[in-house]
PDB file of C-alpha atoms in Angstrom:
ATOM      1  CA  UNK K 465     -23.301  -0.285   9.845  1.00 78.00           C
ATOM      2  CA  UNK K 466     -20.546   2.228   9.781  1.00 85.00           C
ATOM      3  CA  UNK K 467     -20.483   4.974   7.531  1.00 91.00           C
ATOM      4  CA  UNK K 468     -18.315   8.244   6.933  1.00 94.00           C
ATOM      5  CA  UNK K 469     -19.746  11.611   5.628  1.00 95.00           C
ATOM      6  CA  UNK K 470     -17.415  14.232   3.643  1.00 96.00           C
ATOM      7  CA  UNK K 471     -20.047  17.450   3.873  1.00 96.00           C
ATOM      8  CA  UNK K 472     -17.496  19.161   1.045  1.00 95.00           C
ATOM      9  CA  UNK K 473     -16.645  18.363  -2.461  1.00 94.00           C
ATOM     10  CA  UNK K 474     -14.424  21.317  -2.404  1.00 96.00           C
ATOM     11  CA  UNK K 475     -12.540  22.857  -0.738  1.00 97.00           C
ATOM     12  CA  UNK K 476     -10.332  26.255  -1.596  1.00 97.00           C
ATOM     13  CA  UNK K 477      -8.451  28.291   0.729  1.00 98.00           C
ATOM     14  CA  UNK K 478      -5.658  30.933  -0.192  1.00 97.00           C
ATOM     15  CA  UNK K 479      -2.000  29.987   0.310  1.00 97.00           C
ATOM     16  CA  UNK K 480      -1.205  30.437   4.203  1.00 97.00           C
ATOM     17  CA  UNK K 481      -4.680  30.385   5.705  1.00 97.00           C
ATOM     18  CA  UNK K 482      -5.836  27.564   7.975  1.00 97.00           C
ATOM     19  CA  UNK K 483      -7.399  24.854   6.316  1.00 97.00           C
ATOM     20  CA  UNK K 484      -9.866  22.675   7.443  1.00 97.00           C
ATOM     21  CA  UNK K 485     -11.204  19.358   5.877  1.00 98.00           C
ATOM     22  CA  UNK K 486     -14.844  17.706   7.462  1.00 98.00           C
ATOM     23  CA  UNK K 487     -15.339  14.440   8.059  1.00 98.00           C
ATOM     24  CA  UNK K 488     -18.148  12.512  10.219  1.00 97.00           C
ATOM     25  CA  UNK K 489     -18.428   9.111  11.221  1.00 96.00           C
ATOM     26  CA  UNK K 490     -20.812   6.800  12.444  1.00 94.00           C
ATOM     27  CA  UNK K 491     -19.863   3.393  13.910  1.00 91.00           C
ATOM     28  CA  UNK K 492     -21.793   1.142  16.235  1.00 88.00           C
ATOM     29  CA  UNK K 493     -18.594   0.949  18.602  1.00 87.00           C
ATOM     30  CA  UNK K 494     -15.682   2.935  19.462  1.00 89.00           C
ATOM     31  CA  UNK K 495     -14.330   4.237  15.782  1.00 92.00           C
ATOM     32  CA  UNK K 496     -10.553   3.312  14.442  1.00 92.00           C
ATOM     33  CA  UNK K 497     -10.123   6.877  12.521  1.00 94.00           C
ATOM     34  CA  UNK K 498      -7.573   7.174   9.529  1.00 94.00           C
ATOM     35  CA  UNK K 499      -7.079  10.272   7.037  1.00 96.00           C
ATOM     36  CA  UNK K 500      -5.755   9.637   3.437  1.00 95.00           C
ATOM     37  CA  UNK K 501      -4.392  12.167   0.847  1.00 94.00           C
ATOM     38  CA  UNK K 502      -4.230  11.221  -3.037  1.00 91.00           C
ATOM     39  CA  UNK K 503      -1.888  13.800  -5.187  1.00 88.00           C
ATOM     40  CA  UNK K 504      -2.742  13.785  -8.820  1.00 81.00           C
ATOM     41  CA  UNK K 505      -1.654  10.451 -10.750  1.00 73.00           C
ATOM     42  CA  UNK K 506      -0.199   9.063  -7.549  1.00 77.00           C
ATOM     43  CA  UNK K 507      -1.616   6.453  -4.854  1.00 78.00           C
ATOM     44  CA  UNK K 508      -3.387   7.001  -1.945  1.00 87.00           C
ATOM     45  CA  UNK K 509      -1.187   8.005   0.825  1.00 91.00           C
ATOM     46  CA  UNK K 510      -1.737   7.847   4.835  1.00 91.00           C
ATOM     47  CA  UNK K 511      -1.430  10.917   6.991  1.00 94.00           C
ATOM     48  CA  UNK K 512      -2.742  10.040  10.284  1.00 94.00           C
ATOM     49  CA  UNK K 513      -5.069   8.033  12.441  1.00 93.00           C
ATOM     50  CA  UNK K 514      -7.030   7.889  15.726  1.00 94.00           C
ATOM     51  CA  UNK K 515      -6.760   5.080  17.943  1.00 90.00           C
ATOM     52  CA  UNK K 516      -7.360   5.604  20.961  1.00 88.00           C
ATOM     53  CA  UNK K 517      -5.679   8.623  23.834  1.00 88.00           C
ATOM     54  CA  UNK K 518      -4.888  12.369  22.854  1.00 91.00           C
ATOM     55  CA  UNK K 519      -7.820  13.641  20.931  1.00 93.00           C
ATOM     56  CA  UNK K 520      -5.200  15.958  19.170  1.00 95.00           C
ATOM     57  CA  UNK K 521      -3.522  13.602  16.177  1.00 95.00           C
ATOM     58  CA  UNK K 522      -0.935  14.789  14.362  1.00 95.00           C
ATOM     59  CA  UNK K 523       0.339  13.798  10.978  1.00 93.00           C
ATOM     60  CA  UNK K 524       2.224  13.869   8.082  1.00 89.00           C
ATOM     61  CA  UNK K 525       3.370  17.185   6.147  1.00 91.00           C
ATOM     62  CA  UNK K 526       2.052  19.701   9.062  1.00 94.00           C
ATOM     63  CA  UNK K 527      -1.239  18.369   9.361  1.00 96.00           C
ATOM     64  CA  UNK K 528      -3.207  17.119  12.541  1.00 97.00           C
ATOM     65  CA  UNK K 529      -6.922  16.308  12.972  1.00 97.00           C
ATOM     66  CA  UNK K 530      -9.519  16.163  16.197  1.00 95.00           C
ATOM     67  CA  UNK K 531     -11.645  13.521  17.139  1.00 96.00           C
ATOM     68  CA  UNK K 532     -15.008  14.823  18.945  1.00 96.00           C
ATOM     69  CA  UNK K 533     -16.730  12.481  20.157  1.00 94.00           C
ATOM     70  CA  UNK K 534     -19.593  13.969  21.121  1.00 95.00           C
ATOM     71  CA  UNK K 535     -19.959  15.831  17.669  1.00 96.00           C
ATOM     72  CA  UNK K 536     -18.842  12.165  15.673  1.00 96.00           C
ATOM     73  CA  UNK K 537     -15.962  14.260  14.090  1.00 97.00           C
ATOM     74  CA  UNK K 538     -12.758  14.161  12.717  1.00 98.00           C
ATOM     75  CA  UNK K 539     -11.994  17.289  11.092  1.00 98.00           C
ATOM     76  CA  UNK K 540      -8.159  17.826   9.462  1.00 98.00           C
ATOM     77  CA  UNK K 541      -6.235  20.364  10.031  1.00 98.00           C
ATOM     78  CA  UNK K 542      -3.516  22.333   8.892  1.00 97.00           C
ATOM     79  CA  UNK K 543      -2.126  26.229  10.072  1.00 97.00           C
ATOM     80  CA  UNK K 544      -0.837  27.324   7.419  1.00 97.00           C
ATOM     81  CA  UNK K 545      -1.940  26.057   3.683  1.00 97.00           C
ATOM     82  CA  UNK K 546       0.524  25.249   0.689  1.00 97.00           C
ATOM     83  CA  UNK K 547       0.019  24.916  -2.940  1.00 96.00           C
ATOM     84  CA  UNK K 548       1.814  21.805  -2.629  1.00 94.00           C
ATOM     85  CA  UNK K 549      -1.241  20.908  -0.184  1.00 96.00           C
ATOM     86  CA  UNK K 550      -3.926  20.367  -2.874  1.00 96.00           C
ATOM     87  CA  UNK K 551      -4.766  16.770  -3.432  1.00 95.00           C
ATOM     88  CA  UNK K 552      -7.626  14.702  -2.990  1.00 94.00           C
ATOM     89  CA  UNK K 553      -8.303  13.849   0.686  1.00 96.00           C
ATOM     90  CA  UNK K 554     -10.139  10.900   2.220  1.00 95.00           C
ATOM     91  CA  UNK K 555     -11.350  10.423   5.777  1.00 96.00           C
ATOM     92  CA  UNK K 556     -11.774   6.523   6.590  1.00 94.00           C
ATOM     93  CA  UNK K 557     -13.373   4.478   9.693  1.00 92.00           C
ATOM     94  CA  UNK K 558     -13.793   1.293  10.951  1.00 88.00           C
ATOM     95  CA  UNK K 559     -16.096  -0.236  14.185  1.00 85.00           C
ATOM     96  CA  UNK K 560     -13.221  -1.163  16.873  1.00 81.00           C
ATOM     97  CA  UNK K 561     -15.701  -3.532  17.940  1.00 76.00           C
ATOM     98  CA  UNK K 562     -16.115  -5.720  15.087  1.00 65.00           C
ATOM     99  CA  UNK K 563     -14.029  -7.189  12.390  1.00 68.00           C
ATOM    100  CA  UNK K 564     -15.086  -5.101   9.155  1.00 74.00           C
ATOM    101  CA  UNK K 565     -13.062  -3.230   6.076  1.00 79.00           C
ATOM    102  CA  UNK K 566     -12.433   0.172   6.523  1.00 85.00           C
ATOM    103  CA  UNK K 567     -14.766   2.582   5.042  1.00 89.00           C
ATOM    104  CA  UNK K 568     -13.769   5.797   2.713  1.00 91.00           C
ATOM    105  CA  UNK K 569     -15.518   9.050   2.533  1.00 92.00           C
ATOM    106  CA  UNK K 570     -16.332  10.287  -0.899  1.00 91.00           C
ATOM    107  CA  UNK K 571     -13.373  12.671  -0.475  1.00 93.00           C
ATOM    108  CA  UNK K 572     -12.801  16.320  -0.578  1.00 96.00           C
ATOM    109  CA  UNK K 573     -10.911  17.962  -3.513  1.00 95.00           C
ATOM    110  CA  UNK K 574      -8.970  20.732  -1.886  1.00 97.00           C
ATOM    111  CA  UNK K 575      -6.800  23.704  -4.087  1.00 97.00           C
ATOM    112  CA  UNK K 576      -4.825  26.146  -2.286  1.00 97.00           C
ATOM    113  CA  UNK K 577      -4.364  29.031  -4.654  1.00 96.00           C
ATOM    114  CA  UNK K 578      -1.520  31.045  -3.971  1.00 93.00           C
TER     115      UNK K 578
ATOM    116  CA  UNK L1249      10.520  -2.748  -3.320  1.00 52.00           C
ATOM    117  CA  UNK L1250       9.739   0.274  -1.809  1.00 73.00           C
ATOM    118  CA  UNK L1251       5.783   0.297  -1.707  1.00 90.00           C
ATOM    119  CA  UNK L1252       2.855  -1.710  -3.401  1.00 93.00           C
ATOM    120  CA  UNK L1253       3.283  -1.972  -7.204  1.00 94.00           C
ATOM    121  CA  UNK L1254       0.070  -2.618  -9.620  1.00 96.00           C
ATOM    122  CA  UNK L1255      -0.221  -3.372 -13.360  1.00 96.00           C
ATOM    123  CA  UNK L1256      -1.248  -2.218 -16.207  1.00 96.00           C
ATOM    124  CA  UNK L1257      -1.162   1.465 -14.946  1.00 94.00           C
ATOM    125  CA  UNK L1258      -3.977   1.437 -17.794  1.00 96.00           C
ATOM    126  CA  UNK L1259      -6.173  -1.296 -19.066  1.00 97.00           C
ATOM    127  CA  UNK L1260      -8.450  -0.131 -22.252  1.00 97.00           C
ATOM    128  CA  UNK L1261     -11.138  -3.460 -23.014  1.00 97.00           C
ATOM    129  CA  UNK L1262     -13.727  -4.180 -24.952  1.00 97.00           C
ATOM    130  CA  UNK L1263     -17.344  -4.835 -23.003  1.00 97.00           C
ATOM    131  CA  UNK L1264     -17.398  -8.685 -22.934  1.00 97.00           C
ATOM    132  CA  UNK L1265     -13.872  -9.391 -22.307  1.00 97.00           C
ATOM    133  CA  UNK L1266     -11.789 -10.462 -19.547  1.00 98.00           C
ATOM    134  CA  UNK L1267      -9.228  -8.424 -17.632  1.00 98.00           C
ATOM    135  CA  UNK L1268      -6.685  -9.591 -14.818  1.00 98.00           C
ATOM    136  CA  UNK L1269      -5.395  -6.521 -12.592  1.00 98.00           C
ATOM    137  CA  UNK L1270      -2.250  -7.417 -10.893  1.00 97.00           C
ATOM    138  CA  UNK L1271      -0.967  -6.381  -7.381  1.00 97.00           C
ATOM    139  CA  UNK L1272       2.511  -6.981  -5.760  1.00 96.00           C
ATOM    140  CA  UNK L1273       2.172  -5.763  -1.951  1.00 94.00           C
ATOM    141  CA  UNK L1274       5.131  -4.696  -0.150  1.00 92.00           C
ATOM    142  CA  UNK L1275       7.409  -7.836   1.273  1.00 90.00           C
ATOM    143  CA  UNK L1276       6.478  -9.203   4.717  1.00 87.00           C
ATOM    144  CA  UNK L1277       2.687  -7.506   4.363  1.00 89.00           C
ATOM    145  CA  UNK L1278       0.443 -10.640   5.235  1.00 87.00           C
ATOM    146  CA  UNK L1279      -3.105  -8.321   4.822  1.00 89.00           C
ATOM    147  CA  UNK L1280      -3.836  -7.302   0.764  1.00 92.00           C
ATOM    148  CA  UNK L1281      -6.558  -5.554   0.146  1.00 93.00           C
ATOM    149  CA  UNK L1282      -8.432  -4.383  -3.152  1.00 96.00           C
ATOM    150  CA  UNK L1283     -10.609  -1.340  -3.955  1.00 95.00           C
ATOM    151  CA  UNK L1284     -12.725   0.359  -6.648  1.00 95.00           C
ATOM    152  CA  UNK L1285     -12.454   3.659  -7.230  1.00 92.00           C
ATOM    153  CA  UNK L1286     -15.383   5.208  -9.682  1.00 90.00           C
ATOM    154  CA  UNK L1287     -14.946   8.915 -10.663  1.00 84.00           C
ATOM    155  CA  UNK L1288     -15.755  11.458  -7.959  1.00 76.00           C
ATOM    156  CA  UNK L1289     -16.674   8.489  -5.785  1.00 80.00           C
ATOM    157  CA  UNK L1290     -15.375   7.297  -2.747  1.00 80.00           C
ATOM    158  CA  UNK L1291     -13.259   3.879  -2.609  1.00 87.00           C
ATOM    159  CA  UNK L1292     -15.550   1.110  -2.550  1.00 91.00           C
ATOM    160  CA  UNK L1293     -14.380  -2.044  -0.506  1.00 91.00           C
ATOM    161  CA  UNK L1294     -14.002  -4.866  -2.943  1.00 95.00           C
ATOM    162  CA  UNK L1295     -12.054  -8.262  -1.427  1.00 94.00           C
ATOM    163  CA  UNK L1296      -9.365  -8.696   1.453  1.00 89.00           C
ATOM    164  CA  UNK L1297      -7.290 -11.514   2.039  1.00 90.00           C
ATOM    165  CA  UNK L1298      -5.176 -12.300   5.302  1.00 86.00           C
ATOM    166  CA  UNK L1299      -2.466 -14.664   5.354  1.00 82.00           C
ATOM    167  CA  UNK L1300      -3.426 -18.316   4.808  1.00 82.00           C
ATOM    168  CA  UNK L1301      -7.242 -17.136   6.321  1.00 84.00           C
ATOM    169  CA  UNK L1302     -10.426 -17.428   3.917  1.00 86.00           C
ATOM    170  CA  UNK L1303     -10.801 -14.221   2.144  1.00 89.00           C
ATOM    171  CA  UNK L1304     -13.010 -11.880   2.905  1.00 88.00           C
ATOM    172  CA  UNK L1305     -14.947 -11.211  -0.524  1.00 90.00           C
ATOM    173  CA  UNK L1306     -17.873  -9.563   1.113  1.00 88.00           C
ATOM    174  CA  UNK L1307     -17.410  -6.351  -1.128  1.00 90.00           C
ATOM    175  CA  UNK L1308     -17.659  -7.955  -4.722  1.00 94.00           C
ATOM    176  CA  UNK L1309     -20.324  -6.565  -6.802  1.00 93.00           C
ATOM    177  CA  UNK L1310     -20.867  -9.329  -8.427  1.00 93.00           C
ATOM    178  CA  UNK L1311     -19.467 -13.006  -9.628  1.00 94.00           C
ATOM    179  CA  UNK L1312     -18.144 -11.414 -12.460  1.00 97.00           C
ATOM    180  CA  UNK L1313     -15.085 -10.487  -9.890  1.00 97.00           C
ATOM    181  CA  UNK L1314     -13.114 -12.554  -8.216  1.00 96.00           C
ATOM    182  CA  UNK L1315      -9.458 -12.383  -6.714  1.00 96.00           C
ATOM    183  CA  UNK L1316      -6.652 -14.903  -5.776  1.00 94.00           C
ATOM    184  CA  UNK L1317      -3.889 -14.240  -4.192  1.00 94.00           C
ATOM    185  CA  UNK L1318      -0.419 -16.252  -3.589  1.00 84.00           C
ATOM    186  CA  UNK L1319       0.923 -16.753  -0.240  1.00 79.00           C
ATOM    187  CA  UNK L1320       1.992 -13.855   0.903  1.00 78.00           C
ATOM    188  CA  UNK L1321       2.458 -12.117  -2.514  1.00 88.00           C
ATOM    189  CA  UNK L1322       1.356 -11.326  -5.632  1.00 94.00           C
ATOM    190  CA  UNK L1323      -2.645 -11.158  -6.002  1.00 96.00           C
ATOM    191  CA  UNK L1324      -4.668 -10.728  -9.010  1.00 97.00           C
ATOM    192  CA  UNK L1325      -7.776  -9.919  -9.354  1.00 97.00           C
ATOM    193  CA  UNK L1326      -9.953 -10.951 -12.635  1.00 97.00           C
ATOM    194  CA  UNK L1327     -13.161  -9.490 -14.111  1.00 97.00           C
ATOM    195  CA  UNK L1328     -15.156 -11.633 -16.621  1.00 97.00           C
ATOM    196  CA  UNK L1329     -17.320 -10.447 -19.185  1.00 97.00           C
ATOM    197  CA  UNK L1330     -16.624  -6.823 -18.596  1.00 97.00           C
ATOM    198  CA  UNK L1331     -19.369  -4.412 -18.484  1.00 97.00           C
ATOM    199  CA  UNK L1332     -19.175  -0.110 -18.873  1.00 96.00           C
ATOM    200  CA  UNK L1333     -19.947   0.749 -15.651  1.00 95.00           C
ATOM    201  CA  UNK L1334     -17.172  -1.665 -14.229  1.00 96.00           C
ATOM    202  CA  UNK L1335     -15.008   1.325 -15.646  1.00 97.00           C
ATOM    203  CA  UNK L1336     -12.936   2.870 -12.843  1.00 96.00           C
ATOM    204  CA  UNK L1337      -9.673   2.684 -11.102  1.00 95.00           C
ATOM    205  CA  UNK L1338      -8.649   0.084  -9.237  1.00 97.00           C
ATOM    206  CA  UNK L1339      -6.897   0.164  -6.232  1.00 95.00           C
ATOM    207  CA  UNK L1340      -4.207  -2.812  -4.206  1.00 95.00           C
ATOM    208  CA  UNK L1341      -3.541  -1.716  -0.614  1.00 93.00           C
ATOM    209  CA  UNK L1342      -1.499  -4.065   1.764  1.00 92.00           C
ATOM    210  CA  UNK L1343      -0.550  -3.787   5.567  1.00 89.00           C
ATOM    211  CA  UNK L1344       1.328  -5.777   7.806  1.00 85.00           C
ATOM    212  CA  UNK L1345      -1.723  -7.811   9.135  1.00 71.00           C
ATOM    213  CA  UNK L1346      -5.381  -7.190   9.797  1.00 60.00           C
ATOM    214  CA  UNK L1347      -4.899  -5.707  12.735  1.00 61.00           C
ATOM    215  CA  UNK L1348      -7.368  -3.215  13.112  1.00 58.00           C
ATOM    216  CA  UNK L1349      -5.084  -0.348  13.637  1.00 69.00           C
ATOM    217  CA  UNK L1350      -3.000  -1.346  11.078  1.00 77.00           C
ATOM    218  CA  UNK L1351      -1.885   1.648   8.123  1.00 84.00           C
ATOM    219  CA  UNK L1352      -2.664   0.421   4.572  1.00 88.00           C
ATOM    220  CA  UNK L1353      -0.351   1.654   2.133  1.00 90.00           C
ATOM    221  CA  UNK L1354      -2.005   1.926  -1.538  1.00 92.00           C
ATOM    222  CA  UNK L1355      -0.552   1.190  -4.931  1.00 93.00           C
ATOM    223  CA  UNK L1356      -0.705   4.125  -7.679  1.00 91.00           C
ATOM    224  CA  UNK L1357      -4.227   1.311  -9.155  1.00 93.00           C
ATOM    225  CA  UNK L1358      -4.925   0.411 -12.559  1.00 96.00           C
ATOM    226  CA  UNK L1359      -7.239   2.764 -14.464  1.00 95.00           C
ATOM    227  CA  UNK L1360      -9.671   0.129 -16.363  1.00 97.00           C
ATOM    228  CA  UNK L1361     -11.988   1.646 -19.183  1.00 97.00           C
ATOM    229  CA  UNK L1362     -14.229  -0.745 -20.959  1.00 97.00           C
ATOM    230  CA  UNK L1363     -15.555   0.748 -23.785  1.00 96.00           C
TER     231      UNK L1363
END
């Protein structure tokens, strides 16, 4: 079974720090890797996903994310924080291998303050 | 259009009723997919469907729920006898096929409260 872990329910970071979101996976095969961000009263939105190459993704609005193998990780990223920046934010997987849904973390609420 | 569309933005039932949640993916997406959002929880894989394929309804809770959908188009999906806890919002993603790569791109949901 695959299965994603969000270690933080918040998040809060001042307004031009580096951010960082956590997010762990586990999958039975190689892992199909996707971050989502939901502003308030407004869909989900995609930012960016793993597939396969550069372990360095980057994304939409500034923000990139690593996939570590070896650690099962796919932390976000972002330089330089904005108020603009605080949303809900979901990290998603699904098995390469096999044909099944893609799974959501719980999220991560994250507030820059400025 | 310019991106998945879902109504009511707001559904407020009574326990016991019926409610049909509506979804319009954006044009030329063959893959629809529906979600349940419950507050402070993750989204919670509901149904899929995939072009002309059997849908994938692996993620209904129960037989209360069930979903059609219309070709390529419109889908709704219906709850029967509503219950409290089936309270949350409810999410319509589509994509341009199951592909496994493929980006989903969300509707704004429906926010169902059954009182």
């Amino acid at each position: 079974a695959q299965s994603v872990a969000q270690p933080e329910d918040q998040v809060n970071v001042a307004e031009g720090n580096p951010l960082t979101v956590k997010c762990t996976y586990s999958v039975s095969g190689n892992p199909y890797l996707f971050w989502y961000v939901q502003y308030p009263n407004r869909g989900l939105q995609f930012l960016l996903k793993y597939i396969t190459g550069d372990n360095l993704v980057k994304g939409s609005y500034g923000f990139e994310a690593e996939f570590n193998k070896s650690q099962t990780s796919f932390h976000l990223k972002k330089p330089s924080a904005l108020v603009s920046d605080s949303a809900l934010y979901f990290c998603a997987v699904r098995d390469a291998s096999g044909n099944t849904p893609l799974v959501f973390g719980k999220g991560t609420r994250l507030s820059v303050i400025a | 259009g310019a991106g998945v569309s879902q109504s009511p933005s707001n559904k407020v039932t009574e326990k016991g009723k019926d409610v049909e949640l509506r979804c319009d993916p954006i044009s030329g997406h063959t893959a629809l997919y529906w979600y349940r959002q419950r507050l402070g929880q993750g989204l919670e894989f509901l149904i899929y469907f995939q072009g002309n394929s059997a849908p994938d309804k692996s993620g209904l809770p129960s037989d209360r729920f069930s979903a059609e959908r219309t070709g390529e188009s419109v889908s709704t999906l219906t709850i029967q006898r509503t219950q409290q806890e089936d309270s949350a919002v409810y999410l319509c993603a589509s994509s341009l096929d199951r592909g496994l790569v493929e980006t989903q791109y969300f509707g704004p949901g429906t926010r169902l409260l059954v009182l």
